[in-house]
Amino acid sequence: MAGGETKVLVAVDPSDLSERAFRCPARRQELVDKTSASTKQMKLKYDAICKEFGIEHQFEELKGKEVWHEICVHAKKINAHIIVMGTRGMGTIKRTILGSVSDGVLHHCHIPTLIYKE
């Protein structure tokens, strides 16, 4: 439900596992609030950097299940000429198991991509 309220069905029974499962989604709002606060801090940080260098910009918060896909869709929507992003530099095994946003963008977006790694 984009932009609206999320409905969650939690089926419970008298077991301890059921209670633990319930407590997990009950923390959802706490996690949403933390993410929102983090996003606001990032926006302030990058707004200041852009101002420092005189760069006209627009900060967009992308939401979705597959972050790399959301980046590709947004890049196409705004007709981006290049995508620039950093990478945490995970090893091959970790990247294979967890996936990598930069790998996903690099392999699925049909837009030139510069990936920065120290």
PDB file of N, CA and C in Angstrom, residues 44-114:
ATOM      1  N   LEU A  44      19.642  16.112   5.260  1.00  0.00           N
ATOM      2  CA  LEU A  44      20.318  17.320   5.748  1.00  0.00           C
ATOM      3  C   LEU A  44      21.798  17.315   5.356  1.00  0.00           C
ATOM      4  N   LYS A  45      22.432  16.175   5.520  1.00  0.00           N
ATOM      5  CA  LYS A  45      23.856  16.031   5.204  1.00  0.00           C
ATOM      6  C   LYS A  45      24.119  16.315   3.723  1.00  0.00           C
ATOM      7  N   TYR A  46      23.355  15.660   2.839  1.00  0.00           N
ATOM      8  CA  TYR A  46      23.591  15.818   1.408  1.00  0.00           C
ATOM      9  C   TYR A  46      23.080  17.148   0.871  1.00  0.00           C
ATOM     10  N   ASP A  47      22.057  17.723   1.492  1.00  0.00           N
ATOM     11  CA  ASP A  47      21.628  19.078   1.136  1.00  0.00           C
ATOM     12  C   ASP A  47      22.775  20.059   1.405  1.00  0.00           C
ATOM     13  N   ALA A  48      23.445  19.901   2.555  1.00  0.00           N
ATOM     14  CA  ALA A  48      24.551  20.783   2.919  1.00  0.00           C
ATOM     15  C   ALA A  48      25.736  20.627   1.958  1.00  0.00           C
ATOM     16  N   ILE A  49      26.051  19.396   1.581  1.00  0.00           N
ATOM     17  CA  ILE A  49      27.156  19.164   0.642  1.00  0.00           C
ATOM     18  C   ILE A  49      26.840  19.789  -0.711  1.00  0.00           C
ATOM     19  N   CYS A  50      25.611  19.606  -1.181  1.00  0.00           N
ATOM     20  CA  CYS A  50      25.219  20.182  -2.466  1.00  0.00           C
ATOM     21  C   CYS A  50      25.279  21.710  -2.413  1.00  0.00           C
ATOM     22  N   LYS A  51      24.843  22.286  -1.305  1.00  0.00           N
ATOM     23  CA  LYS A  51      24.898  23.739  -1.146  1.00  0.00           C
ATOM     24  C   LYS A  51      26.346  24.216  -1.170  1.00  0.00           C
ATOM     25  N   GLU A  52      27.222  23.487  -0.486  1.00  0.00           N
ATOM     26  CA  GLU A  52      28.648  23.830  -0.424  1.00  0.00           C
ATOM     27  C   GLU A  52      29.258  23.895  -1.833  1.00  0.00           C
ATOM     28  N   PHE A  53      28.877  22.971  -2.706  1.00  0.00           N
ATOM     29  CA  PHE A  53      29.439  22.916  -4.052  1.00  0.00           C
ATOM     30  C   PHE A  53      28.560  23.600  -5.106  1.00  0.00           C
ATOM     31  N   GLY A  54      27.451  24.179  -4.673  1.00  0.00           N
ATOM     32  CA  GLY A  54      26.570  24.872  -5.609  1.00  0.00           C
ATOM     33  C   GLY A  54      25.876  23.933  -6.583  1.00  0.00           C
ATOM     34  N   ILE A  55      25.514  22.754  -6.115  1.00  0.00           N
ATOM     35  CA  ILE A  55      24.878  21.747  -6.965  1.00  0.00           C
ATOM     36  C   ILE A  55      23.366  21.789  -6.773  1.00  0.00           C
ATOM     37  N   GLU A  56      22.657  21.960  -7.898  1.00  0.00           N
ATOM     38  CA  GLU A  56      21.207  21.880  -7.854  1.00  0.00           C
ATOM     39  C   GLU A  56      20.845  20.396  -7.730  1.00  0.00           C
ATOM     40  N   HIS A  57      19.926  20.072  -6.842  1.00  0.00           N
ATOM     41  CA  HIS A  57      19.629  18.655  -6.596  1.00  0.00           C
ATOM     42  C   HIS A  57      18.206  18.479  -6.099  1.00  0.00           C
ATOM     43  N   GLN A  58      17.813  17.235  -6.066  1.00  0.00           N
ATOM     44  CA  GLN A  58      16.533  16.860  -5.471  1.00  0.00           C
ATOM     45  C   GLN A  58      16.769  15.548  -4.732  1.00  0.00           C
ATOM     46  N   PHE A  59      16.480  15.497  -3.454  1.00  0.00           N
ATOM     47  CA  PHE A  59      16.673  14.301  -2.627  1.00  0.00           C
ATOM     48  C   PHE A  59      15.398  13.468  -2.706  1.00  0.00           C
ATOM     49  N   GLU A  60      15.530  12.221  -3.083  1.00  0.00           N
ATOM     50  CA  GLU A  60      14.375  11.327  -3.178  1.00  0.00           C
ATOM     51  C   GLU A  60      14.574  10.127  -2.267  1.00  0.00           C
ATOM     52  N   GLU A  61      13.563   9.801  -1.513  1.00  0.00           N
ATOM     53  CA  GLU A  61      13.579   8.594  -0.677  1.00  0.00           C
ATOM     54  C   GLU A  61      12.882   7.488  -1.467  1.00  0.00           C
ATOM     55  N   LEU A  62      13.658   6.467  -1.827  1.00  0.00           N
ATOM     56  CA  LEU A  62      13.102   5.357  -2.592  1.00  0.00           C
ATOM     57  C   LEU A  62      12.741   4.222  -1.646  1.00  0.00           C
ATOM     58  N   LYS A  63      11.586   3.632  -1.875  1.00  0.00           N
ATOM     59  CA  LYS A  63      11.136   2.526  -1.035  1.00  0.00           C
ATOM     60  C   LYS A  63      10.770   1.356  -1.924  1.00  0.00           C
ATOM     61  N   GLY A  64      11.100   0.177  -1.465  1.00  0.00           N
ATOM     62  CA  GLY A  64      10.751  -1.010  -2.224  1.00  0.00           C
ATOM     63  C   GLY A  64      11.486  -2.218  -1.678  1.00  0.00           C
ATOM     64  N   LYS A  65      11.103  -3.365  -2.178  1.00  0.00           N
ATOM     65  CA  LYS A  65      11.682  -4.620  -1.705  1.00  0.00           C
ATOM     66  C   LYS A  65      13.118  -4.804  -2.192  1.00  0.00           C
ATOM     67  N   GLU A  66      13.354  -4.506  -3.458  1.00  0.00           N
ATOM     68  CA  GLU A  66      14.682  -4.637  -4.060  1.00  0.00           C
ATOM     69  C   GLU A  66      15.222  -3.238  -4.329  1.00  0.00           C
ATOM     70  N   VAL A  67      16.161  -2.785  -3.506  1.00  0.00           N
ATOM     71  CA  VAL A  67      16.674  -1.417  -3.602  1.00  0.00           C
ATOM     72  C   VAL A  67      17.293  -1.149  -4.976  1.00  0.00           C
ATOM     73  N   TRP A  68      18.073  -2.106  -5.476  1.00  0.00           N
ATOM     74  CA  TRP A  68      18.718  -1.892  -6.778  1.00  0.00           C
ATOM     75  C   TRP A  68      17.667  -1.645  -7.865  1.00  0.00           C
ATOM     76  N   HIS A  69      16.540  -2.354  -7.781  1.00  0.00           N
ATOM     77  CA  HIS A  69      15.481  -2.202  -8.772  1.00  0.00           C
ATOM     78  C   HIS A  69      14.861  -0.804  -8.677  1.00  0.00           C
ATOM     79  N   GLU A  70      14.635  -0.344  -7.460  1.00  0.00           N
ATOM     80  CA  GLU A  70      14.050   0.987  -7.265  1.00  0.00           C
ATOM     81  C   GLU A  70      14.981   2.068  -7.816  1.00  0.00           C
ATOM     82  N   ILE A  71      16.292   1.876  -7.633  1.00  0.00           N
ATOM     83  CA  ILE A  71      17.265   2.835  -8.171  1.00  0.00           C
ATOM     84  C   ILE A  71      17.200   2.839  -9.695  1.00  0.00           C
ATOM     85  N   CYS A  72      17.147   1.663 -10.299  1.00  0.00           N
ATOM     86  CA  CYS A  72      17.067   1.565 -11.767  1.00  0.00           C
ATOM     87  C   CYS A  72      15.799   2.225 -12.302  1.00  0.00           C
ATOM     88  N   VAL A  73      14.683   1.956 -11.663  1.00  0.00           N
ATOM     89  CA  VAL A  73      13.407   2.536 -12.102  1.00  0.00           C
ATOM     90  C   VAL A  73      13.454   4.063 -11.985  1.00  0.00           C
ATOM     91  N   HIS A  74      13.979   4.554 -10.876  1.00  0.00           N
ATOM     92  CA  HIS A  74      14.026   6.013 -10.669  1.00  0.00           C
ATOM     93  C   HIS A  74      15.002   6.671 -11.647  1.00  0.00           C
ATOM     94  N   ALA A  75      16.142   6.032 -11.875  1.00  0.00           N
ATOM     95  CA  ALA A  75      17.112   6.582 -12.822  1.00  0.00           C
ATOM     96  C   ALA A  75      16.497   6.726 -14.208  1.00  0.00           C
ATOM     97  N   LYS A  76      15.741   5.716 -14.613  1.00  0.00           N
ATOM     98  CA  LYS A  76      15.075   5.765 -15.923  1.00  0.00           C
ATOM     99  C   LYS A  76      13.998   6.860 -15.936  1.00  0.00           C
ATOM    100  N   LYS A  77      13.261   6.958 -14.843  1.00  0.00           N
ATOM    101  CA  LYS A  77      12.176   7.946 -14.733  1.00  0.00           C
ATOM    102  C   LYS A  77      12.699   9.375 -14.894  1.00  0.00           C
ATOM    103  N   ILE A  78      13.864   9.655 -14.313  1.00  0.00           N
ATOM    104  CA  ILE A  78      14.410  11.017 -14.380  1.00  0.00           C
ATOM    105  C   ILE A  78      15.378  11.204 -15.547  1.00  0.00           C
ATOM    106  N   ASN A  79      15.499  10.164 -16.380  1.00  0.00           N
ATOM    107  CA  ASN A  79      16.406  10.208 -17.528  1.00  0.00           C
ATOM    108  C   ASN A  79      17.849  10.499 -17.118  1.00  0.00           C
ATOM    109  N   ALA A  80      18.307   9.793 -16.098  1.00  0.00           N
ATOM    110  CA  ALA A  80      19.685   9.965 -15.620  1.00  0.00           C
ATOM    111  C   ALA A  80      20.666   9.522 -16.701  1.00  0.00           C
ATOM    112  N   HIS A  81      21.764  10.265 -16.825  1.00  0.00           N
ATOM    113  CA  HIS A  81      22.806   9.912 -17.790  1.00  0.00           C
ATOM    114  C   HIS A  81      23.834   8.975 -17.168  1.00  0.00           C
ATOM    115  N   ILE A  82      23.968   9.020 -15.853  1.00  0.00           N
ATOM    116  CA  ILE A  82      24.913   8.165 -15.140  1.00  0.00           C
ATOM    117  C   ILE A  82      24.419   7.988 -13.705  1.00  0.00           C
ATOM    118  N   ILE A  83      24.733   6.843 -13.122  1.00  0.00           N
ATOM    119  CA  ILE A  83      24.428   6.567 -11.714  1.00  0.00           C
ATOM    120  C   ILE A  83      25.771   6.476 -10.999  1.00  0.00           C
ATOM    121  N   VAL A  84      25.913   7.198  -9.904  1.00  0.00           N
ATOM    122  CA  VAL A  84      27.129   7.148  -9.096  1.00  0.00           C
ATOM    123  C   VAL A  84      26.734   6.646  -7.723  1.00  0.00           C
ATOM    124  N   MET A  85      27.444   5.621  -7.250  1.00  0.00           N
ATOM    125  CA  MET A  85      27.122   5.074  -5.925  1.00  0.00           C
ATOM    126  C   MET A  85      28.360   4.450  -5.302  1.00  0.00           C
ATOM    127  N   GLY A  86      28.325   4.283  -4.013  1.00  0.00           N
ATOM    128  CA  GLY A  86      29.418   3.633  -3.305  1.00  0.00           C
ATOM    129  C   GLY A  86      29.099   2.163  -3.081  1.00  0.00           C
ATOM    130  N   THR A  87      30.112   1.432  -2.652  1.00  0.00           N
ATOM    131  CA  THR A  87      29.928   0.030  -2.296  1.00  0.00           C
ATOM    132  C   THR A  87      30.659  -0.239  -0.993  1.00  0.00           C
ATOM    133  N   ARG A  88      30.106  -1.148  -0.208  1.00  0.00           N
ATOM    134  CA  ARG A  88      30.751  -1.526   1.056  1.00  0.00           C
ATOM    135  C   ARG A  88      31.899  -2.484   0.819  1.00  0.00           C
ATOM    136  N   GLY A  89      31.979  -3.035  -0.363  1.00  0.00           N
ATOM    137  CA  GLY A  89      33.087  -3.917  -0.692  1.00  0.00           C
ATOM    138  C   GLY A  89      33.008  -5.283  -0.033  1.00  0.00           C
ATOM    139  N   MET A  90      31.826  -5.885  -0.007  1.00  0.00           N
ATOM    140  CA  MET A  90      31.684  -7.230   0.557  1.00  0.00           C
ATOM    141  C   MET A  90      32.445  -8.228  -0.301  1.00  0.00           C
ATOM    142  N   GLY A  91      32.890  -9.290   0.311  1.00  0.00           N
ATOM    143  CA  GLY A  91      33.559 -10.354  -0.428  1.00  0.00           C
ATOM    144  C   GLY A  91      32.579 -11.129  -1.288  1.00  0.00           C
ATOM    145  N   THR A  92      33.116 -11.986  -2.130  1.00  0.00           N
ATOM    146  CA  THR A  92      32.302 -12.738  -3.082  1.00  0.00           C
ATOM    147  C   THR A  92      31.240 -13.596  -2.399  1.00  0.00           C
ATOM    148  N   ILE A  93      31.623 -14.314  -1.347  1.00  0.00           N
ATOM    149  CA  ILE A  93      30.673 -15.201  -0.668  1.00  0.00           C
ATOM    150  C   ILE A  93      29.563 -14.394   0.002  1.00  0.00           C
ATOM    151  N   LYS A  94      29.927 -13.364   0.733  1.00  0.00           N
ATOM    152  CA  LYS A  94      28.939 -12.535   1.420  1.00  0.00           C
ATOM    153  C   LYS A  94      27.995 -11.868   0.406  1.00  0.00           C
ATOM    154  N   ARG A  95      28.565 -11.365  -0.679  1.00  0.00           N
ATOM    155  CA  ARG A  95      27.771 -10.703  -1.720  1.00  0.00           C
ATOM    156  C   ARG A  95      26.803 -11.690  -2.367  1.00  0.00           C
ATOM    157  N   THR A  96      27.255 -12.936  -2.548  1.00  0.00           N
ATOM    158  CA  THR A  96      26.410 -13.969  -3.155  1.00  0.00           C
ATOM    159  C   THR A  96      25.233 -14.302  -2.245  1.00  0.00           C
ATOM    160  N   ILE A  97      25.488 -14.388  -0.954  1.00  0.00           N
ATOM    161  CA  ILE A  97      24.441 -14.744   0.012  1.00  0.00           C
ATOM    162  C   ILE A  97      23.499 -13.572   0.268  1.00  0.00           C
ATOM    163  N   LEU A  98      24.059 -12.398   0.550  1.00  0.00           N
ATOM    164  CA  LEU A  98      23.256 -11.242   0.931  1.00  0.00           C
ATOM    165  C   LEU A  98      22.774 -10.416  -0.252  1.00  0.00           C
ATOM    166  N   GLY A  99      23.475 -10.529  -1.360  1.00  0.00           N
ATOM    167  CA  GLY A  99      23.166  -9.670  -2.493  1.00  0.00           C
ATOM    168  C   GLY A  99      23.859  -8.333  -2.313  1.00  0.00           C
ATOM    169  N   SER A 100      23.952  -7.590  -3.362  1.00  0.00           N
ATOM    170  CA  SER A 100      24.619  -6.301  -3.320  1.00  0.00           C
ATOM    171  C   SER A 100      23.822  -5.320  -4.162  1.00  0.00           C
ATOM    172  N   VAL A 101      23.528  -4.167  -3.579  1.00  0.00           N
ATOM    173  CA  VAL A 101      22.772  -3.150  -4.308  1.00  0.00           C
ATOM    174  C   VAL A 101      23.575  -2.677  -5.513  1.00  0.00           C
ATOM    175  N   SER A 102      24.862  -2.400  -5.297  1.00  0.00           N
ATOM    176  CA  SER A 102      25.671  -1.906  -6.411  1.00  0.00           C
ATOM    177  C   SER A 102      25.787  -2.946  -7.524  1.00  0.00           C
ATOM    178  N   ASP A 103      25.931  -4.224  -7.172  1.00  0.00           N
ATOM    179  CA  ASP A 103      25.968  -5.278  -8.194  1.00  0.00           C
ATOM    180  C   ASP A 103      24.653  -5.324  -8.973  1.00  0.00           C
ATOM    181  N   GLY A 104      23.543  -5.214  -8.259  1.00  0.00           N
ATOM    182  CA  GLY A 104      22.236  -5.236  -8.916  1.00  0.00           C
ATOM    183  C   GLY A 104      22.080  -4.085  -9.891  1.00  0.00           C
ATOM    184  N   VAL A 105      22.479  -2.886  -9.466  1.00  0.00           N
ATOM    185  CA  VAL A 105      22.390  -1.714 -10.346  1.00  0.00           C
ATOM    186  C   VAL A 105      23.297  -1.907 -11.555  1.00  0.00           C
ATOM    187  N   LEU A 106      24.533  -2.317 -11.298  1.00  0.00           N
ATOM    188  CA  LEU A 106      25.507  -2.489 -12.375  1.00  0.00           C
ATOM    189  C   LEU A 106      25.029  -3.485 -13.435  1.00  0.00           C
ATOM    190  N   HIS A 107      24.426  -4.592 -12.982  1.00  0.00           N
ATOM    191  CA  HIS A 107      24.038  -5.650 -13.916  1.00  0.00           C
ATOM    192  C   HIS A 107      22.639  -5.507 -14.522  1.00  0.00           C
ATOM    193  N   HIS A 108      21.788  -4.688 -13.922  1.00  0.00           N
ATOM    194  CA  HIS A 108      20.407  -4.619 -14.411  1.00  0.00           C
ATOM    195  C   HIS A 108      19.993  -3.273 -14.988  1.00  0.00           C
ATOM    196  N   CYS A 109      20.689  -2.205 -14.622  1.00  0.00           N
ATOM    197  CA  CYS A 109      20.347  -0.894 -15.185  1.00  0.00           C
ATOM    198  C   CYS A 109      21.074  -0.735 -16.508  1.00  0.00           C
ATOM    199  N   HIS A 110      20.402  -0.188 -17.459  1.00  0.00           N
ATOM    200  CA  HIS A 110      21.019   0.048 -18.760  1.00  0.00           C
ATOM    201  C   HIS A 110      21.463   1.504 -18.853  1.00  0.00           C
ATOM    202  N   ILE A 111      22.075   1.962 -17.749  1.00  0.00           N
ATOM    203  CA  ILE A 111      22.589   3.325 -17.636  1.00  0.00           C
ATOM    204  C   ILE A 111      24.020   3.190 -17.127  1.00  0.00           C
ATOM    205  N   PRO A 112      24.965   3.939 -17.690  1.00  0.00           N
ATOM    206  CA  PRO A 112      26.335   3.860 -17.185  1.00  0.00           C
ATOM    207  C   PRO A 112      26.366   4.081 -15.667  1.00  0.00           C
ATOM    208  N   THR A 113      27.147   3.257 -14.974  1.00  0.00           N
ATOM    209  CA  THR A 113      27.193   3.299 -13.513  1.00  0.00           C
ATOM    210  C   THR A 113      28.633   3.355 -13.036  1.00  0.00           C
ATOM    211  N   LEU A 114      28.919   4.330 -12.175  1.00  0.00           N
ATOM    212  CA  LEU A 114      30.227   4.469 -11.554  1.00  0.00           C
ATOM    213  C   LEU A 114      30.081   4.017 -10.108  1.00  0.00           C
TER     214      LEU A 114
END
